Every structure is written in structure tokens, then in C-alpha cells.
Amino acid sequence: WKLDKNMEQLHFIIVSLVIVAIIFAQIYVYKNTKKKLKSFKSIFPSGDVAYSISEIEIQADGLVEMVEEALFIAEPIKVSQIKINTDNSTLEEIIKALNMYLQKNKGAASDFYLMKDVVERYCDAEEEEINIQQPIPLYLGLMGTMVGIIVGIGFIAMAGGLSSDSLMSNITSLMTCVAIAMASSLVGILCTTMISWRSKSATSKVEADKNRFYSWLQTELLPLLSGNAVNTLYLLQQNLATFNRTF
């Protein structure tokens, strides 16, 4: 009888330790996902005032050879760059990619849909990482419940099964294990529900801020780029005329 009592206490301890470990893992995943949601939610500033445009000069590629070993050097071209003060790593990568595109595409008409695709890819990658982590606490809770059931049934099998003399005791042990294990399922459901609620709020805010950023690109940046393209063509015409006169 003492051996059976010790085995009963042992499997209660095993189940309790496993469930406590799973609950700690659920809380860790919840906090990590909450941190990612906070970063995702703050990708774009809430107002247009945060965005600005700066002008930098880029040297035109190549030199034009002229007669008598003289060299015709093209004048620097002004390129518009998006400027924003932020500590969000995703937005920094977005602005870096857009500015690189504007530099490589200097003098030509910029494609708004290409810039929009760059923004969408970075945002989708961030959101996908959150969606992958979102159901993990629930899965961990289900795993904890299964551990409790397996350990409880295993104890019943080792204790002689559902014999008449120990039927009520074995059933009580099984129900106790399941009750302890279901605590992890409850924590998993709570964590997953809270993450889903926060994710919905973050997604709505990011979509609104992202549309505001697209509007800023269309109303502030693209008209300026069109003017830069005209100025670049005019500068090219002047350089060709100077080359022809010198030649």
C-alpha cells in the first residue's frame, strides 16, 4: 500500500513539474509575441509630419572622352531621399530600400507600385512571424493536457488497472492528473486569445498608418520626383550642347 501511495505521489509530482514548465514556456512565448506586436504596431508613425524629403547630390556614372585628351565630367545629379527619425528596425530597412531604389533610379520616372511592393514585403514578413507564434501557447497547453492523461493512464496500468478493489482510487488519480494538466490548456487559451486581440488591433493600426504613408508618397514625393526627372533631362540637353560646341 505504501508503494502504491509513493507511486501516486510521484506521478502527481511529475505531472505538476511538466505543467509548470509548460506554463513558463507559454508565458515566455506570450511576452515575446507581445514584444513583436508592439514593434509591428509602431512601424509607421501616426502622422505625416514625421516624414520629410532631403536632397543629396550623386555623381553621374562615367566620363565622356573628348578630343585632345580632355575629359567631359558630368555634373552631379540631385536625388530626393526619404528622411525620418525612427528607432523601428523594420521601418529603417524600408526607408533604406526605398532610398536605394531612388538612387539607382535617378533621372527616371519612379514607379509607385514598386515602392509599395517593397513596403508590403517588409510588413508581411513581420506579420507572418507573429502569426506563426500566435497559436504556440495553445499547442503547448494541449500538449500539457495530453501529458497529464498519459501519465494518469500509465499509473492506472502499473497499479493493476481498473480492478474492483482500486477502481475509485485509480479513477480519482486519473481525474487529478487531468485537472492539473488542464491548467496549461487554460493558460494557453488565455494567452492565445490575448495575442489574437492585440494582433487585430495592431493590424488595423498598421494598415491605417501604411495607407497614410502611401498617400504621403503620392502627394509629396512623386510630384517632386517628376520635377527632378524633367530637370535631369534639361541638364542632359545642356551637357550634350556643350559637348557638341566643344567638339
PDB file of C-alpha atoms in Angstrom:
ATOM      1  CA  TRP A   1       0.000   0.000   0.000  1.00  0.00           C
ATOM      2  CA  LYS A   2       2.904   2.328   0.792  1.00  0.00           C
ATOM      3  CA  LEU A   3       4.433   1.559  -2.618  1.00  0.00           C
ATOM      4  CA  ASP A   4       1.193   2.462  -4.363  1.00  0.00           C
ATOM      5  CA  LYS A   5       0.960   5.644  -2.305  1.00  0.00           C
ATOM      6  CA  ASN A   6       4.521   6.611  -3.192  1.00  0.00           C
ATOM      7  CA  MET A   7       3.872   5.948  -6.902  1.00  0.00           C
ATOM      8  CA  GLU A   8       0.750   8.073  -6.735  1.00  0.00           C
ATOM      9  CA  GLN A   9       2.632  10.969  -5.189  1.00  0.00           C
ATOM     10  CA  LEU A  10       5.472  10.517  -7.698  1.00  0.00           C
ATOM     11  CA  HIS A  11       3.271  10.760 -10.757  1.00  0.00           C
ATOM     12  CA  PHE A  12       1.490  13.794  -9.271  1.00  0.00           C
ATOM     13  CA  ILE A  13       4.908  15.453  -8.857  1.00  0.00           C
ATOM     14  CA  ILE A  14       5.934  14.539 -12.413  1.00  0.00           C
ATOM     15  CA  VAL A  15       2.740  15.946 -13.890  1.00  0.00           C
ATOM     16  CA  SER A  16       2.989  19.107 -11.791  1.00  0.00           C
ATOM     17  CA  LEU A  17       6.615  19.771 -12.827  1.00  0.00           C
ATOM     18  CA  VAL A  18       5.825  19.219 -16.507  1.00  0.00           C
ATOM     19  CA  ILE A  19       2.789  21.523 -16.356  1.00  0.00           C
ATOM     20  CA  VAL A  20       4.742  24.260 -14.530  1.00  0.00           C
ATOM     21  CA  ALA A  21       7.482  24.070 -17.192  1.00  0.00           C
ATOM     22  CA  ILE A  22       4.882  24.297 -19.970  1.00  0.00           C
ATOM     23  CA  ILE A  23       3.179  27.298 -18.327  1.00  0.00           C
ATOM     24  CA  PHE A  24       6.527  29.111 -18.076  1.00  0.00           C
ATOM     25  CA  ALA A  25       7.108  28.372 -21.775  1.00  0.00           C
ATOM     26  CA  GLN A  26       3.639  29.730 -22.617  1.00  0.00           C
ATOM     27  CA  ILE A  27       4.284  32.934 -20.678  1.00  0.00           C
ATOM     28  CA  TYR A  28       7.662  33.355 -22.414  1.00  0.00           C
ATOM     29  CA  VAL A  29       6.107  32.933 -25.867  1.00  0.00           C
ATOM     30  CA  TYR A  30       3.306  35.334 -24.930  1.00  0.00           C
ATOM     31  CA  LYS A  31       5.736  38.040 -23.796  1.00  0.00           C
ATOM     32  CA  ASN A  32       7.919  37.549 -26.886  1.00  0.00           C
ATOM     33  CA  THR A  33       4.914  37.786 -29.210  1.00  0.00           C
ATOM     34  CA  LYS A  34       3.647  40.834 -27.312  1.00  0.00           C
ATOM     35  CA  LYS A  35       7.027  42.495 -27.859  1.00  0.00           C
ATOM     36  CA  LYS A  36       6.901  41.725 -31.590  1.00  0.00           C
ATOM     37  CA  LEU A  37       3.349  43.087 -31.778  1.00  0.00           C
ATOM     38  CA  LYS A  38       4.472  46.327 -30.140  1.00  0.00           C
ATOM     39  CA  SER A  39       7.267  46.669 -32.696  1.00  0.00           C
ATOM     40  CA  PHE A  40       4.904  45.798 -35.571  1.00  0.00           C
ATOM     41  CA  LYS A  41       2.312  48.295 -34.347  1.00  0.00           C
ATOM     42  CA  SER A  42       4.852  51.123 -34.314  1.00  0.00           C
ATOM     43  CA  ILE A  43       6.349  50.523 -37.781  1.00  0.00           C
ATOM     44  CA  PHE A  44       4.835  53.695 -39.237  1.00  0.00           C
ATOM     45  CA  PRO A  45       4.379  56.985 -37.363  1.00  0.00           C
ATOM     46  CA  SER A  46       0.807  58.081 -36.789  1.00  0.00           C
ATOM     47  CA  GLY A  47       1.113  61.405 -38.651  1.00  0.00           C
ATOM     48  CA  ASP A  48       2.521  62.747 -41.909  1.00  0.00           C
ATOM     49  CA  VAL A  49       4.671  65.294 -40.054  1.00  0.00           C
ATOM     50  CA  ALA A  50       7.232  62.599 -39.224  1.00  0.00           C
ATOM     51  CA  TYR A  51       8.184  62.203 -42.908  1.00  0.00           C
ATOM     52  CA  SER A  52      10.425  64.615 -44.774  1.00  0.00           C
ATOM     53  CA  ILE A  53      12.380  64.770 -48.029  1.00  0.00           C
ATOM     54  CA  SER A  54      16.050  65.638 -48.289  1.00  0.00           C
ATOM     55  CA  GLU A  55      18.168  66.280 -51.370  1.00  0.00           C
ATOM     56  CA  ILE A  56      21.583  64.674 -51.925  1.00  0.00           C
ATOM     57  CA  GLU A  57      23.961  65.009 -54.852  1.00  0.00           C
ATOM     58  CA  ILE A  58      25.143  61.895 -56.687  1.00  0.00           C
ATOM     59  CA  GLN A  59      27.878  61.916 -59.287  1.00  0.00           C
ATOM     60  CA  ALA A  60      26.731  60.717 -62.680  1.00  0.00           C
ATOM     61  CA  ASP A  61      28.254  57.431 -63.787  1.00  0.00           C
ATOM     62  CA  GLY A  62      31.123  57.502 -66.265  1.00  0.00           C
ATOM     63  CA  LEU A  63      33.181  60.123 -68.049  1.00  0.00           C
ATOM     64  CA  VAL A  64      32.829  61.276 -71.658  1.00  0.00           C
ATOM     65  CA  GLU A  65      36.112  61.372 -73.601  1.00  0.00           C
ATOM     66  CA  MET A  66      36.698  64.418 -75.780  1.00  0.00           C
ATOM     67  CA  VAL A  67      39.286  65.499 -78.315  1.00  0.00           C
ATOM     68  CA  GLU A  68      42.845  66.428 -77.323  1.00  0.00           C
ATOM     69  CA  GLU A  69      42.644  64.118 -74.286  1.00  0.00           C
ATOM     70  CA  ALA A  70      40.230  66.425 -72.489  1.00  0.00           C
ATOM     71  CA  LEU A  71      37.571  64.890 -70.284  1.00  0.00           C
ATOM     72  CA  PHE A  72      33.995  65.992 -70.064  1.00  0.00           C
ATOM     73  CA  ILE A  73      32.767  65.370 -66.465  1.00  0.00           C
ATOM     74  CA  ALA A  74      29.036  65.243 -65.940  1.00  0.00           C
ATOM     75  CA  GLU A  75      27.645  67.474 -63.234  1.00  0.00           C
ATOM     76  CA  PRO A  76      26.262  65.875 -60.035  1.00  0.00           C
ATOM     77  CA  ILE A  77      22.604  64.936 -60.078  1.00  0.00           C
ATOM     78  CA  LYS A  78      20.319  65.786 -57.171  1.00  0.00           C
ATOM     79  CA  VAL A  79      18.336  62.848 -55.818  1.00  0.00           C
ATOM     80  CA  SER A  80      15.409  63.045 -53.412  1.00  0.00           C
ATOM     81  CA  GLN A  81      15.642  60.837 -50.323  1.00  0.00           C
ATOM     82  CA  ILE A  82      13.046  59.930 -47.701  1.00  0.00           C
ATOM     83  CA  LYS A  83      14.101  61.033 -44.247  1.00  0.00           C
ATOM     84  CA  ILE A  84      12.529  60.006 -40.953  1.00  0.00           C
ATOM     85  CA  ASN A  85      13.715  59.790 -37.362  1.00  0.00           C
ATOM     86  CA  THR A  86      12.744  56.366 -36.024  1.00  0.00           C
ATOM     87  CA  ASP A  87      14.125  53.572 -33.894  1.00  0.00           C
ATOM     88  CA  ASN A  88      11.971  50.880 -35.517  1.00  0.00           C
ATOM     89  CA  SER A  89      14.269  48.437 -37.320  1.00  0.00           C
ATOM     90  CA  THR A  90      11.633  47.408 -39.881  1.00  0.00           C
ATOM     91  CA  LEU A  91      10.909  50.992 -40.901  1.00  0.00           C
ATOM     92  CA  GLU A  92      14.645  51.687 -41.126  1.00  0.00           C
ATOM     93  CA  GLU A  93      15.002  48.782 -43.552  1.00  0.00           C
ATOM     94  CA  ILE A  94      12.019  50.033 -45.578  1.00  0.00           C
ATOM     95  CA  ILE A  95      13.390  53.573 -45.851  1.00  0.00           C
ATOM     96  CA  LYS A  96      16.852  52.213 -46.704  1.00  0.00           C
ATOM     97  CA  ALA A  97      15.432  50.063 -49.517  1.00  0.00           C
ATOM     98  CA  LEU A  98      13.302  52.928 -50.893  1.00  0.00           C
ATOM     99  CA  ASN A  99      16.207  55.387 -50.837  1.00  0.00           C
ATOM    100  CA  MET A 100      18.441  52.864 -52.591  1.00  0.00           C
ATOM    101  CA  TYR A 101      15.782  52.482 -55.280  1.00  0.00           C
ATOM    102  CA  LEU A 102      15.542  56.257 -55.676  1.00  0.00           C
ATOM    103  CA  GLN A 103      19.328  56.488 -56.081  1.00  0.00           C
ATOM    104  CA  LYS A 104      19.540  53.669 -58.627  1.00  0.00           C
ATOM    105  CA  ASN A 105      16.543  55.070 -60.484  1.00  0.00           C
ATOM    106  CA  LYS A 106      17.822  58.658 -60.582  1.00  0.00           C
ATOM    107  CA  GLY A 107      16.673  60.669 -63.564  1.00  0.00           C
ATOM    108  CA  ALA A 108      13.891  58.248 -64.496  1.00  0.00           C
ATOM    109  CA  ALA A 109      10.222  58.133 -63.590  1.00  0.00           C
ATOM    110  CA  SER A 110       9.731  56.297 -60.279  1.00  0.00           C
ATOM    111  CA  ASP A 111       7.174  53.514 -60.045  1.00  0.00           C
ATOM    112  CA  PHE A 112       4.827  53.924 -57.070  1.00  0.00           C
ATOM    113  CA  TYR A 113       3.681  50.299 -57.214  1.00  0.00           C
ATOM    114  CA  LEU A 114       7.263  49.070 -56.996  1.00  0.00           C
ATOM    115  CA  MET A 115       7.824  51.174 -53.878  1.00  0.00           C
ATOM    116  CA  LYS A 116       4.527  49.898 -52.481  1.00  0.00           C
ATOM    117  CA  ASP A 117       5.657  46.317 -53.088  1.00  0.00           C
ATOM    118  CA  VAL A 118       8.846  46.969 -51.087  1.00  0.00           C
ATOM    119  CA  VAL A 119       6.807  48.238 -48.132  1.00  0.00           C
ATOM    120  CA  GLU A 120       4.336  45.344 -48.312  1.00  0.00           C
ATOM    121  CA  ARG A 121       7.074  42.697 -48.344  1.00  0.00           C
ATOM    122  CA  TYR A 122       8.710  44.011 -45.182  1.00  0.00           C
ATOM    123  CA  CYS A 123       5.376  44.381 -43.375  1.00  0.00           C
ATOM    124  CA  ASP A 124       4.179  40.933 -44.465  1.00  0.00           C
ATOM    125  CA  ALA A 125       7.387  39.316 -43.206  1.00  0.00           C
ATOM    126  CA  GLU A 126       6.907  40.935 -39.781  1.00  0.00           C
ATOM    127  CA  GLU A 127       3.241  39.956 -39.624  1.00  0.00           C
ATOM    128  CA  GLU A 128       3.919  36.380 -40.724  1.00  0.00           C
ATOM    129  CA  GLU A 129       6.397  35.883 -37.894  1.00  0.00           C
ATOM    130  CA  ILE A 130       3.729  36.994 -35.409  1.00  0.00           C
ATOM    131  CA  ASN A 131       1.100  34.709 -36.962  1.00  0.00           C
ATOM    132  CA  ILE A 132       3.437  31.724 -36.616  1.00  0.00           C
ATOM    133  CA  GLN A 133       3.998  32.379 -32.908  1.00  0.00           C
ATOM    134  CA  GLN A 134       0.371  33.201 -32.124  1.00  0.00           C
ATOM    135  CA  PRO A 135      -1.032  29.628 -31.629  1.00  0.00           C
ATOM    136  CA  ILE A 136       2.058  28.227 -29.860  1.00  0.00           C
ATOM    137  CA  PRO A 137       0.708  28.769 -26.280  1.00  0.00           C
ATOM    138  CA  LEU A 138      -2.460  26.880 -27.237  1.00  0.00           C
ATOM    139  CA  TYR A 139      -0.455  23.985 -28.691  1.00  0.00           C
ATOM    140  CA  LEU A 140       1.698  23.849 -25.567  1.00  0.00           C
ATOM    141  CA  GLY A 141      -1.449  23.725 -23.421  1.00  0.00           C
ATOM    142  CA  LEU A 142      -2.852  20.818 -25.410  1.00  0.00           C
ATOM    143  CA  MET A 143       0.472  19.051 -25.084  1.00  0.00           C
ATOM    144  CA  GLY A 144       0.356  19.530 -21.289  1.00  0.00           C
ATOM    145  CA  THR A 145      -3.145  18.063 -21.137  1.00  0.00           C
ATOM    146  CA  MET A 146      -2.030  15.038 -23.140  1.00  0.00           C
ATOM    147  CA  VAL A 147       0.925  14.548 -20.771  1.00  0.00           C
ATOM    148  CA  GLY A 148      -1.452  14.532 -17.797  1.00  0.00           C
ATOM    149  CA  ILE A 149      -3.740  11.966 -19.446  1.00  0.00           C
ATOM    150  CA  ILE A 150      -0.835   9.733 -20.482  1.00  0.00           C
ATOM    151  CA  VAL A 151       0.784   9.805 -17.040  1.00  0.00           C
ATOM    152  CA  GLY A 152      -2.575   9.160 -15.341  1.00  0.00           C
ATOM    153  CA  ILE A 153      -3.409   6.204 -17.559  1.00  0.00           C
ATOM    154  CA  GLY A 154       0.135   4.876 -17.153  1.00  0.00           C
ATOM    155  CA  PHE A 155      -0.214   4.981 -13.359  1.00  0.00           C
ATOM    156  CA  ILE A 156      -3.517   3.099 -13.561  1.00  0.00           C
ATOM    157  CA  ALA A 157      -1.903   0.436 -15.743  1.00  0.00           C
ATOM    158  CA  MET A 158       1.001  -0.004 -13.314  1.00  0.00           C
ATOM    159  CA  ALA A 159      -1.376  -0.063 -10.316  1.00  0.00           C
ATOM    160  CA  GLY A 160      -3.280  -3.051 -11.666  1.00  0.00           C
ATOM    161  CA  GLY A 161      -5.833  -1.469 -13.940  1.00  0.00           C
ATOM    162  CA  LEU A 162      -9.466  -0.800 -13.131  1.00  0.00           C
ATOM    163  CA  SER A 163      -9.869  -3.659 -10.689  1.00  0.00           C
ATOM    164  CA  SER A 164     -12.783  -3.620  -8.312  1.00  0.00           C
ATOM    165  CA  ASP A 165     -10.727  -3.046  -5.178  1.00  0.00           C
ATOM    166  CA  SER A 166      -8.909   0.046  -6.508  1.00  0.00           C
ATOM    167  CA  LEU A 167     -11.367   1.331  -9.072  1.00  0.00           C
ATOM    168  CA  MET A 168     -12.341   4.554  -7.315  1.00  0.00           C
ATOM    169  CA  SER A 169      -8.772   5.304  -6.241  1.00  0.00           C
ATOM    170  CA  ASN A 170      -7.418   4.893  -9.776  1.00  0.00           C
ATOM    171  CA  ILE A 171     -10.168   6.988 -11.323  1.00  0.00           C
ATOM    172  CA  THR A 172      -9.533   9.714  -8.742  1.00  0.00           C
ATOM    173  CA  SER A 173      -5.827   9.700  -9.578  1.00  0.00           C
ATOM    174  CA  LEU A 174      -6.571   9.959 -13.301  1.00  0.00           C
ATOM    175  CA  MET A 175      -9.005  12.840 -12.802  1.00  0.00           C
ATOM    176  CA  THR A 176      -6.487  14.643 -10.576  1.00  0.00           C
ATOM    177  CA  CYS A 177      -3.775  14.358 -13.239  1.00  0.00           C
ATOM    178  CA  VAL A 178      -6.145  15.634 -15.929  1.00  0.00           C
ATOM    179  CA  ALA A 179      -7.269  18.526 -13.716  1.00  0.00           C
ATOM    180  CA  ILE A 180      -3.647  19.572 -13.087  1.00  0.00           C
ATOM    181  CA  ALA A 181      -2.765  19.213 -16.757  1.00  0.00           C
ATOM    182  CA  MET A 182      -5.751  21.244 -17.964  1.00  0.00           C
ATOM    183  CA  ALA A 183      -4.313  24.282 -16.187  1.00  0.00           C
ATOM    184  CA  SER A 184      -1.839  24.557 -19.073  1.00  0.00           C
ATOM    185  CA  SER A 185      -4.697  24.421 -21.588  1.00  0.00           C
ATOM    186  CA  LEU A 186      -6.460  27.241 -19.756  1.00  0.00           C
ATOM    187  CA  VAL A 187      -3.285  29.361 -19.749  1.00  0.00           C
ATOM    188  CA  GLY A 188      -2.749  28.562 -23.438  1.00  0.00           C
ATOM    189  CA  ILE A 189      -6.277  29.649 -24.356  1.00  0.00           C
ATOM    190  CA  LEU A 190      -5.910  32.879 -22.376  1.00  0.00           C
ATOM    191  CA  CYS A 191      -2.523  33.712 -23.945  1.00  0.00           C
ATOM    192  CA  THR A 192      -3.695  32.915 -27.473  1.00  0.00           C
ATOM    193  CA  THR A 193      -6.892  34.952 -27.039  1.00  0.00           C
ATOM    194  CA  MET A 194      -4.984  37.976 -25.741  1.00  0.00           C
ATOM    195  CA  ILE A 195      -2.448  37.713 -28.561  1.00  0.00           C
ATOM    196  CA  SER A 196      -5.261  37.494 -31.136  1.00  0.00           C
ATOM    197  CA  TRP A 197      -6.930  40.587 -29.675  1.00  0.00           C
ATOM    198  CA  ARG A 198      -3.695  42.564 -29.680  1.00  0.00           C
ATOM    199  CA  SER A 199      -2.863  41.333 -33.185  1.00  0.00           C
ATOM    200  CA  LYS A 200      -6.204  42.547 -34.522  1.00  0.00           C
ATOM    201  CA  SER A 201      -5.669  45.994 -33.015  1.00  0.00           C
ATOM    202  CA  ALA A 202      -2.072  46.180 -34.272  1.00  0.00           C
ATOM    203  CA  THR A 203      -3.036  45.115 -37.811  1.00  0.00           C
ATOM    204  CA  SER A 204      -5.763  47.772 -38.019  1.00  0.00           C
ATOM    205  CA  LYS A 205      -3.360  50.497 -36.871  1.00  0.00           C
ATOM    206  CA  VAL A 206      -0.573  49.410 -39.227  1.00  0.00           C
ATOM    207  CA  GLU A 207      -2.962  49.366 -42.191  1.00  0.00           C
ATOM    208  CA  ALA A 208      -4.177  52.885 -41.386  1.00  0.00           C
ATOM    209  CA  ASP A 209      -0.632  54.228 -40.903  1.00  0.00           C
ATOM    210  CA  LYS A 210       0.584  52.430 -44.023  1.00  0.00           C
ATOM    211  CA  ASN A 211      -2.176  53.962 -46.162  1.00  0.00           C
ATOM    212  CA  ARG A 212      -1.244  57.357 -44.732  1.00  0.00           C
ATOM    213  CA  PHE A 213       2.371  56.737 -45.764  1.00  0.00           C
ATOM    214  CA  TYR A 214       1.253  55.766 -49.294  1.00  0.00           C
ATOM    215  CA  SER A 215      -0.765  58.982 -49.522  1.00  0.00           C
ATOM    216  CA  TRP A 216       2.309  60.946 -48.474  1.00  0.00           C
ATOM    217  CA  LEU A 217       4.380  59.229 -51.178  1.00  0.00           C
ATOM    218  CA  GLN A 218       1.787  60.093 -53.835  1.00  0.00           C
ATOM    219  CA  THR A 219       1.211  63.695 -52.780  1.00  0.00           C
ATOM    220  CA  GLU A 220       4.674  64.773 -51.631  1.00  0.00           C
ATOM    221  CA  LEU A 221       7.401  62.549 -53.064  1.00  0.00           C
ATOM    222  CA  LEU A 222       6.178  61.524 -56.544  1.00  0.00           C
ATOM    223  CA  PRO A 223       5.471  65.081 -57.793  1.00  0.00           C
ATOM    224  CA  LEU A 224       8.957  66.093 -56.649  1.00  0.00           C
ATOM    225  CA  LEU A 225      10.500  63.103 -58.431  1.00  0.00           C
ATOM    226  CA  SER A 226       8.694  64.042 -61.635  1.00  0.00           C
ATOM    227  CA  GLY A 227      10.186  67.525 -61.402  1.00  0.00           C
ATOM    228  CA  ASN A 228      13.643  66.044 -60.809  1.00  0.00           C
ATOM    229  CA  ALA A 229      13.293  63.882 -63.918  1.00  0.00           C
ATOM    230  CA  VAL A 230      12.484  66.960 -66.021  1.00  0.00           C
ATOM    231  CA  ASN A 231      15.478  68.813 -64.552  1.00  0.00           C
ATOM    232  CA  THR A 232      17.723  65.837 -65.301  1.00  0.00           C
ATOM    233  CA  LEU A 233      16.635  65.769 -68.951  1.00  0.00           C
ATOM    234  CA  TYR A 234      17.247  69.502 -69.203  1.00  0.00           C
ATOM    235  CA  LEU A 235      20.725  69.062 -67.671  1.00  0.00           C
ATOM    236  CA  LEU A 236      21.464  66.267 -70.144  1.00  0.00           C
ATOM    237  CA  GLN A 237      20.431  68.506 -73.025  1.00  0.00           C
ATOM    238  CA  GLN A 238      22.764  71.241 -71.779  1.00  0.00           C
ATOM    239  CA  ASN A 239      25.681  68.814 -71.434  1.00  0.00           C
ATOM    240  CA  LEU A 240      25.127  67.460 -74.957  1.00  0.00           C
ATOM    241  CA  ALA A 241      25.006  71.002 -76.339  1.00  0.00           C
ATOM    242  CA  THR A 242      28.263  71.854 -74.520  1.00  0.00           C
ATOM    243  CA  PHE A 243      29.892  68.697 -75.857  1.00  0.00           C
ATOM    244  CA  ASN A 244      28.807  69.482 -79.415  1.00  0.00           C
ATOM    245  CA  ARG A 245      30.149  73.037 -79.235  1.00  0.00           C
ATOM    246  CA  THR A 246      33.480  71.879 -77.790  1.00  0.00           C
ATOM    247  CA  PHE A 247      33.791  69.075 -80.357  1.00  0.00           C
TER     248      PHE A 247
END
